[in-house]
Tab-separated table of C-alpha atoms in Angstrom:
chain	number	residue	atom	x	y	z
A	298	SER	CA	-0.047	0.008	0.146
A	299	TRP	CA	2.946	2.231	0.239
A	300	ASP	CA	4.593	1.518	-3.078
A	301	ALA	CA	4.157	4.852	-5.022
A	302	THR	CA	4.755	2.792	-8.392
A	303	THR	CA	1.662	0.795	-7.728
A	304	TRP	CA	-0.443	4.046	-7.091
A	305	PHE	CA	0.720	5.673	-10.105
A	306	SER	CA	0.402	2.473	-12.404
A	307	GLY	CA	-3.101	1.808	-10.800
A	308	CYS	CA	-4.305	5.512	-11.480
A	309	LEU	CA	-3.051	5.320	-15.099
A	310	LEU	CA	-4.971	2.163	-15.362
A	311	LYS	CA	-8.121	3.753	-13.805
A	312	VAL	CA	-7.723	6.638	-16.309
A	313	PHE	CA	-7.155	4.360	-19.423
A	314	TYR	CA	-10.327	2.030	-18.359
A	315	TYR	CA	-12.643	5.154	-18.468
A	316	THR	CA	-11.121	6.800	-21.630
A	317	ILE	CA	-9.964	3.828	-23.949
A	318	PHE	CA	-12.518	1.233	-22.679
A	319	GLN	CA	-15.554	2.402	-20.897
A	320	LEU	CA	-15.988	5.599	-23.626
A	321	PRO	CA	-15.547	3.276	-26.597
A	322	SER	CA	-18.282	1.092	-25.075
A	323	TRP	CA	-20.587	4.087	-24.745
A	324	ILE	CA	-19.791	5.210	-28.331
A	325	LEU	CA	-20.658	1.643	-29.513
A	326	TRP	CA	-23.928	1.511	-27.566
A	327	LEU	CA	-25.105	4.698	-29.211
A	328	SER	CA	-24.179	3.716	-32.856
A	329	ALA	CA	-25.763	0.460	-32.348
A	330	GLN	CA	-29.073	2.184	-31.211
A	331	PHE	CA	-28.788	4.389	-34.125
A	332	PHE	CA	-28.152	1.362	-36.661
A	333	ASP	CA	-31.215	-0.534	-35.615
A	334	VAL	CA	-33.548	2.675	-35.518
A	335	MET	CA	-32.281	3.461	-38.978
A	336	ILE	CA	-32.795	0.009	-40.289
A	337	ASP	CA	-36.353	-0.157	-38.852
A	338	LEU	CA	-37.171	3.318	-40.437
A	339	GLY	CA	-35.648	2.713	-43.754
A	340	ILE	CA	-37.547	-0.439	-44.841
A	341	ASN	CA	-40.865	0.869	-43.121
A	342	SER	CA	-43.056	1.919	-46.072
A	343	PRO	CA	-45.145	4.376	-44.611
A	344	VAL	CA	-42.196	6.344	-43.370
A	345	THR	CA	-40.483	5.861	-46.719
A	346	SER	CA	-42.925	6.938	-49.244
A	347	ALA	CA	-45.742	8.532	-47.439
A	348	SER	CA	-44.461	11.584	-45.301
A	349	GLY	CA	-46.720	14.510	-45.067
A	350	PHE	CA	-44.749	17.001	-47.007
A	351	ILE	CA	-44.083	14.768	-50.252
A	352	PRO	CA	-47.519	14.803	-51.830
A	353	ALA	CA	-47.407	18.490	-51.468
A	354	ALA	CA	-44.053	18.968	-53.058
A	355	TRP	CA	-44.773	16.257	-55.613
A	356	ALA	CA	-47.987	18.245	-56.779
A	357	VAL	CA	-45.780	21.340	-57.395
A	358	VAL	CA	-43.307	19.481	-59.597
A	359	ARG	CA	-46.290	17.671	-61.438
A	360	ASP	CA	-47.905	21.001	-62.103
A	361	LEU	CA	-44.611	22.515	-63.524
A	362	SER	CA	-44.183	19.249	-65.564
A	363	ASN	CA	-47.401	19.912	-67.133
A	364	ILE	CA	-46.335	23.365	-68.190
A	365	PHE	CA	-43.232	21.932	-69.736
A	366	PHE	CA	-45.710	19.511	-71.687
A	367	ILE	CA	-47.233	22.558	-73.603
A	368	LEU	CA	-43.827	23.738	-74.505
A	369	ILE	CA	-42.903	20.191	-75.736
A	370	LEU	CA	-46.227	20.287	-77.748
A	371	LEU	CA	-45.049	23.520	-79.372
A	372	TYR	CA	-41.615	22.292	-80.279
A	373	ILE	CA	-43.348	19.315	-81.779
A	374	ALA	CA	-45.680	21.393	-83.703
A	375	ILE	CA	-42.919	23.805	-84.901
A	376	LYS	CA	-40.880	20.693	-86.024
A	377	THR	CA	-43.654	19.390	-87.770
A	378	ILE	CA	-44.401	22.407	-89.690
A	379	LEU	CA	-40.737	22.860	-90.763
A	380	GLY	CA	-40.488	19.363	-91.565
A	381	LEU	CA	-37.536	18.853	-89.408
A	382	GLY	CA	-38.902	15.913	-87.293
A	383	GLY	CA	-39.328	12.878	-89.547
A	384	SER	CA	-39.926	9.649	-87.644
A	385	GLU	CA	-38.599	11.099	-84.455
A	386	VAL	CA	-41.421	13.572	-84.271
A	387	LYS	CA	-43.987	10.659	-84.688
A	388	LYS	CA	-42.113	8.883	-81.974
A	389	MET	CA	-42.165	11.818	-79.670
A	390	ILE	CA	-45.912	12.374	-80.097
A	391	VAL	CA	-46.642	8.835	-78.914
A	392	ASN	CA	-44.325	9.501	-75.883
A	393	VAL	CA	-46.076	12.524	-75.145
A	394	ILE	CA	-49.352	10.992	-75.279
A	395	ILE	CA	-48.387	8.138	-73.052
A	396	ILE	CA	-46.468	10.249	-70.431
A	397	ALA	CA	-49.265	12.732	-70.220
A	398	LEU	CA	-51.345	9.731	-68.981
A	399	LEU	CA	-48.668	8.581	-66.586
A	400	ILE	CA	-47.218	11.652	-65.304
A	401	ASN	CA	-50.360	12.159	-63.039
A	402	PHE	CA	-49.512	8.601	-61.553
A	403	SER	CA	-45.728	8.991	-61.243
A	404	MET	CA	-45.794	9.046	-57.728
A	405	PHE	CA	-47.889	5.752	-57.486
A	406	PHE	CA	-45.486	3.953	-59.737
A	407	THR	CA	-42.644	5.174	-57.809
A	408	LYS	CA	-44.183	4.117	-54.520
A	409	ILE	CA	-44.700	0.485	-56.401
A	410	VAL	CA	-41.009	0.372	-56.917
A	411	ILE	CA	-40.015	1.530	-53.337
A	412	ASP	CA	-42.612	-0.713	-51.508
A	413	SER	CA	-41.647	-3.691	-53.491
A	414	SER	CA	-38.000	-3.166	-52.443
A	415	ASN	CA	-39.040	-2.785	-48.737
A	416	ILE	CA	-41.197	-5.862	-48.882
A	417	LEU	CA	-38.290	-7.810	-50.245
A	418	ALA	CA	-36.099	-6.354	-47.371
A	419	LEU	CA	-38.717	-7.038	-44.666
A	420	ILE	CA	-38.477	-10.670	-45.956
A	421	PHE	CA	-35.146	-10.913	-44.738
A	422	TYR	CA	-35.559	-8.680	-41.804
A	423	ASN	CA	-38.396	-10.804	-40.411
A	424	LYS	CA	-36.367	-14.106	-40.766
A	425	LEU	CA	-33.408	-12.497	-38.347
A	426	ASP	CA	-33.491	-14.098	-35.086
A	427	VAL	CA	-32.065	-11.836	-32.426
A	428	THR	CA	-31.613	-14.585	-29.975
A	429	ASN	CA	-27.730	-15.131	-29.916
A	430	PRO	CA	-26.168	-18.492	-30.485
A	431	ASP	CA	-25.695	-18.955	-26.776
A	432	GLY	CA	-29.448	-19.177	-26.322
A	433	ILE	CA	-29.570	-15.553	-24.446
A	434	TYR	CA	-32.071	-13.366	-25.966
A	435	VAL	CA	-30.811	-10.045	-26.658
A	436	PRO	CA	-33.431	-7.559	-25.435
A	437	THR	CA	-34.891	-4.919	-27.620
A	438	ASP	CA	-36.023	-1.564	-26.116
A	439	PRO	CA	-39.415	-0.653	-27.700
A	440	ALA	CA	-39.093	2.986	-26.560
A	441	ALA	CA	-35.648	3.387	-28.395
A	442	LEU	CA	-36.384	1.095	-31.385
A	443	GLN	CA	-39.962	1.614	-32.018
A	444	GLY	CA	-40.518	-2.298	-32.083
A	445	GLY	CA	-37.703	-2.761	-34.266
A	446	LYS	CA	-35.301	-5.711	-33.802
A	447	ASN	CA	-31.844	-5.338	-31.848
A	448	ILE	CA	-29.770	-6.681	-34.690
A	449	SER	CA	-26.716	-4.899	-33.626
A	450	GLY	CA	-26.943	-6.488	-30.136
A	451	ALA	CA	-27.290	-9.921	-31.477
A	452	MET	CA	-24.146	-9.458	-33.921
A	453	TRP	CA	-22.027	-7.859	-31.199
A	454	LYS	CA	-22.830	-10.721	-28.613
A	455	THR	CA	-21.134	-13.072	-31.157
A	456	PHE	CA	-18.301	-11.002	-32.139
A	457	ASP	CA	-17.451	-9.430	-28.630
A	458	ALA	CA	-13.743	-10.197	-28.316
A	459	THR	CA	-14.248	-9.080	-24.502
A	460	ARG	CA	-16.096	-12.382	-23.845
A	461	LEU	CA	-12.873	-14.286	-24.174
A	462	ILE	CA	-11.532	-12.446	-21.277
A	463	ASP	CA	-13.458	-14.150	-18.657
A	464	GLY	CA	-12.582	-14.899	-14.884
A	465	ASP	CA	-10.920	-18.003	-15.669
A	466	THR	CA	-8.646	-16.589	-18.469
A	467	ILE	CA	-7.707	-13.824	-16.219
A	468	GLU	CA	-6.483	-16.078	-13.424
A	469	LEU	CA	-4.389	-18.121	-15.820
A	470	LEU	CA	-2.822	-14.765	-17.151
A	471	LYS	CA	-1.902	-13.929	-13.523
A	472	THR	CA	0.083	-17.355	-13.382
A	473	THR	CA	3.593	-17.079	-14.587
A	474	SER	CA	6.481	-19.769	-14.481
A	475	ILE	CA	9.760	-19.347	-12.679
A	476	ASN	CA	12.200	-22.201	-12.988
A	477	GLY	CA	9.466	-24.615	-13.865
A	478	ILE	CA	7.391	-23.441	-10.771
A	479	PRO	CA	4.101	-21.810	-11.453
A	480	VAL	CA	3.526	-18.421	-9.358
A	481	LYS	CA	0.452	-16.486	-9.354
A	482	GLU	CA	0.393	-12.997	-9.137
A	483	LYS	CA	-2.204	-10.722	-7.175
A	484	SER	CA	-2.993	-8.672	-10.362
A	485	LEU	CA	-2.096	-8.618	-14.016
A	486	PRO	CA	1.038	-6.932	-14.973
A	487	PHE	CA	0.381	-3.219	-16.105
A	488	SER	CA	1.366	-3.794	-19.800
A	489	LEU	CA	-0.728	-6.675	-20.022
A	490	THR	CA	-3.896	-4.718	-18.454
A	491	LEU	CA	-3.209	-1.750	-20.774
A	492	GLY	CA	-2.861	-3.958	-23.807
A	493	ILE	CA	-6.120	-5.855	-23.287
A	494	MET	CA	-7.902	-2.552	-22.743
A	495	VAL	CA	-6.377	-0.942	-25.852
A	496	ILE	CA	-7.237	-4.062	-28.040
A	497	ALA	CA	-10.950	-4.119	-26.757
A	498	GLY	CA	-11.381	-0.239	-26.957
A	499	ALA	CA	-9.942	-0.551	-30.604
A	500	ILE	CA	-12.493	-3.383	-31.640
A	501	MET	CA	-15.532	-1.642	-30.058
A	502	LEU	CA	-14.481	1.585	-31.960
A	503	LEU	CA	-14.232	-0.237	-35.018
A	504	ALA	CA	-17.726	-1.898	-34.783
A	505	ALA	CA	-19.209	1.607	-33.594
A	506	TYR	CA	-17.884	2.994	-37.032
A	507	ALA	CA	-19.352	0.258	-39.078
A	508	PHE	CA	-22.881	0.404	-37.138
A	509	PHE	CA	-22.687	4.406	-37.806
A	510	VAL	CA	-21.752	4.222	-41.419
A	511	ALA	CA	-24.390	1.578	-42.141
A	512	GLY	CA	-27.020	3.713	-40.312
A	513	LEU	CA	-25.940	6.822	-42.367
A	514	MET	CA	-26.442	4.784	-45.472
A	515	PHE	CA	-30.292	4.076	-44.335
A	516	ILE	CA	-30.615	7.734	-43.814
A	517	GLY	CA	-29.110	8.661	-46.987
A	518	ARG	CA	-31.586	6.212	-48.701
A	519	LEU	CA	-34.536	7.728	-47.001
A	520	ILE	CA	-33.861	11.242	-48.126
A	521	GLU	CA	-32.991	10.051	-51.591
A	522	LEU	CA	-36.144	8.083	-52.025
A	523	TRP	CA	-38.191	11.149	-50.836
A	524	ILE	CA	-36.260	13.321	-53.548
A	525	LEU	CA	-36.873	10.709	-56.224
A	526	ILE	CA	-40.605	10.672	-55.517
A	527	ILE	CA	-40.905	14.566	-55.465
A	528	PHE	CA	-39.170	14.900	-58.802
A	529	SER	CA	-40.788	11.711	-60.438
A	530	PRO	CA	-43.139	13.954	-62.773
A	531	PHE	CA	-40.274	15.748	-64.197
A	532	ALA	CA	-38.303	12.263	-65.100
A	533	PHE	CA	-41.462	10.985	-66.617
A	534	MET	CA	-41.930	14.151	-68.633
A	535	SER	CA	-38.225	14.107	-69.531
A	536	TRP	CA	-38.681	10.645	-71.150
A	537	THR	CA	-40.455	12.489	-74.345
A	538	VAL	CA	-37.205	14.703	-74.997
A	539	PRO	CA	-33.789	12.694	-75.656
A	540	LYS	CA	-31.968	16.045	-74.418
A	541	PHE	CA	-33.998	16.076	-71.165
A	542	ALA	CA	-33.877	12.303	-70.471
A	543	SER	CA	-30.258	12.547	-70.265
A	544	VAL	CA	-30.010	15.555	-67.629
A	545	GLU	CA	-27.890	14.396	-64.648
A	546	TYR	CA	-29.917	13.036	-61.809
A	547	LEU	CA	-33.377	14.512	-62.809
A	548	GLY	CA	-33.652	13.137	-66.179
A	549	TRP	CA	-35.448	9.814	-66.972
A	550	ASP	CA	-32.135	7.961	-67.583
A	551	ALA	CA	-30.312	8.933	-64.603
A	552	TRP	CA	-33.521	9.087	-62.306
A	553	LEU	CA	-34.538	5.598	-63.261
A	554	LYS	CA	-31.051	4.253	-62.423
A	555	ARG	CA	-30.890	5.957	-59.064
A	556	LEU	CA	-34.380	4.836	-58.225
A	557	VAL	CA	-33.679	1.233	-58.789
A	558	SER	CA	-30.314	1.256	-57.127
A	559	THR	CA	-31.391	3.286	-54.084
A	560	ALA	CA	-34.496	1.333	-53.498
A	561	PHE	CA	-33.020	-2.176	-53.819
A	562	MET	CA	-30.029	-1.146	-51.605
A	563	ALA	CA	-31.965	-2.140	-48.519
A	564	PRO	CA	-32.925	-5.842	-49.444
A	565	ILE	CA	-29.292	-6.443	-50.694
A	566	PHE	CA	-28.120	-5.153	-47.466
A	567	MET	CA	-30.725	-7.063	-45.464
A	568	PHE	CA	-29.750	-10.324	-47.578
A	569	PHE	CA	-26.115	-10.005	-46.410
A	570	ILE	CA	-27.069	-9.277	-42.915
A	571	TYR	CA	-29.233	-12.616	-42.973
A	572	LEU	CA	-26.179	-14.598	-44.278
A	573	ILE	CA	-24.212	-13.263	-41.332
A	574	PHE	CA	-26.963	-14.345	-38.842
A	575	MET	CA	-26.870	-17.756	-40.507
A	576	LEU	CA	-23.111	-17.967	-39.745
A	577	LEU	CA	-23.346	-16.701	-36.235
A	578	PRO	CA	-24.096	-20.275	-34.627
A	579	HIS	CA	-21.006	-21.473	-36.384
A	580	ILE	CA	-18.890	-18.841	-35.320
A	581	SER	CA	-20.184	-19.223	-31.730
A	582	GLU	CA	-19.447	-22.942	-31.754
A	583	PHE	CA	-15.793	-22.062	-33.006
A	584	LYS	CA	-15.075	-19.704	-30.324
A	585	ARG	CA	-16.228	-22.135	-27.663
A	586	GLY	CA	-13.962	-24.720	-29.130
A	587	SER	CA	-10.977	-22.631	-29.347
A	588	THR	CA	-11.663	-21.541	-25.679
């Protein structure tokens, strides 16, 4: 108790424990909650495609697109009078008639694509078992997750490296051999204790980063789908004019590509999460065997 070196090392370990171990643990918990909430919201069809401001914003773009139709008809009429159109003008007239009928249903057709992708994602989401391979249920906080599944908790329970450092392991690490005679120390060496905390903290920060980035992906998907719904009338309208169809992001070509890739990001992501959950029992058995 009078050893100043022990006091100093003990105080350092206490500081490191709260800074490089407890703080990453708290960050990991926050990012895991964020990840679970974003997945639940990202594949929830009413939240994705039926927010209150979307119909009003879509109606404004629809009305502006209808004005563009008048200009397109004038453009076709001028090309026809001057005899500059040929077969291209006839094709544009057919497209105008078709799109004039579809533009007012552009939000409906866009929602069909989005809802189809969400339903496909929900198929994999509902198959996820948030009971970890040890048979211990990972609880879900309804207030935090709004009824969603604690996917991050079930994954972390399997990959948690700190579970390997249990009481028996600590006792083994305290035991050293001097001239072939096992000697048991009262506590772990300073360097070993610090090393364990640094490695565990780094693993938790890496997992927190992965959960946070995945959650941001679903936020970005949600916002982008809202934008795609709002500007769907212009995208449908641009299909009639080749120059408009190639406009970046808002033109038909870019808009359709973004819609399909953004909408079906969720089911692809959930498919790989489902594959990971299928591998979790095998990972847990391997860890128990190696221990």
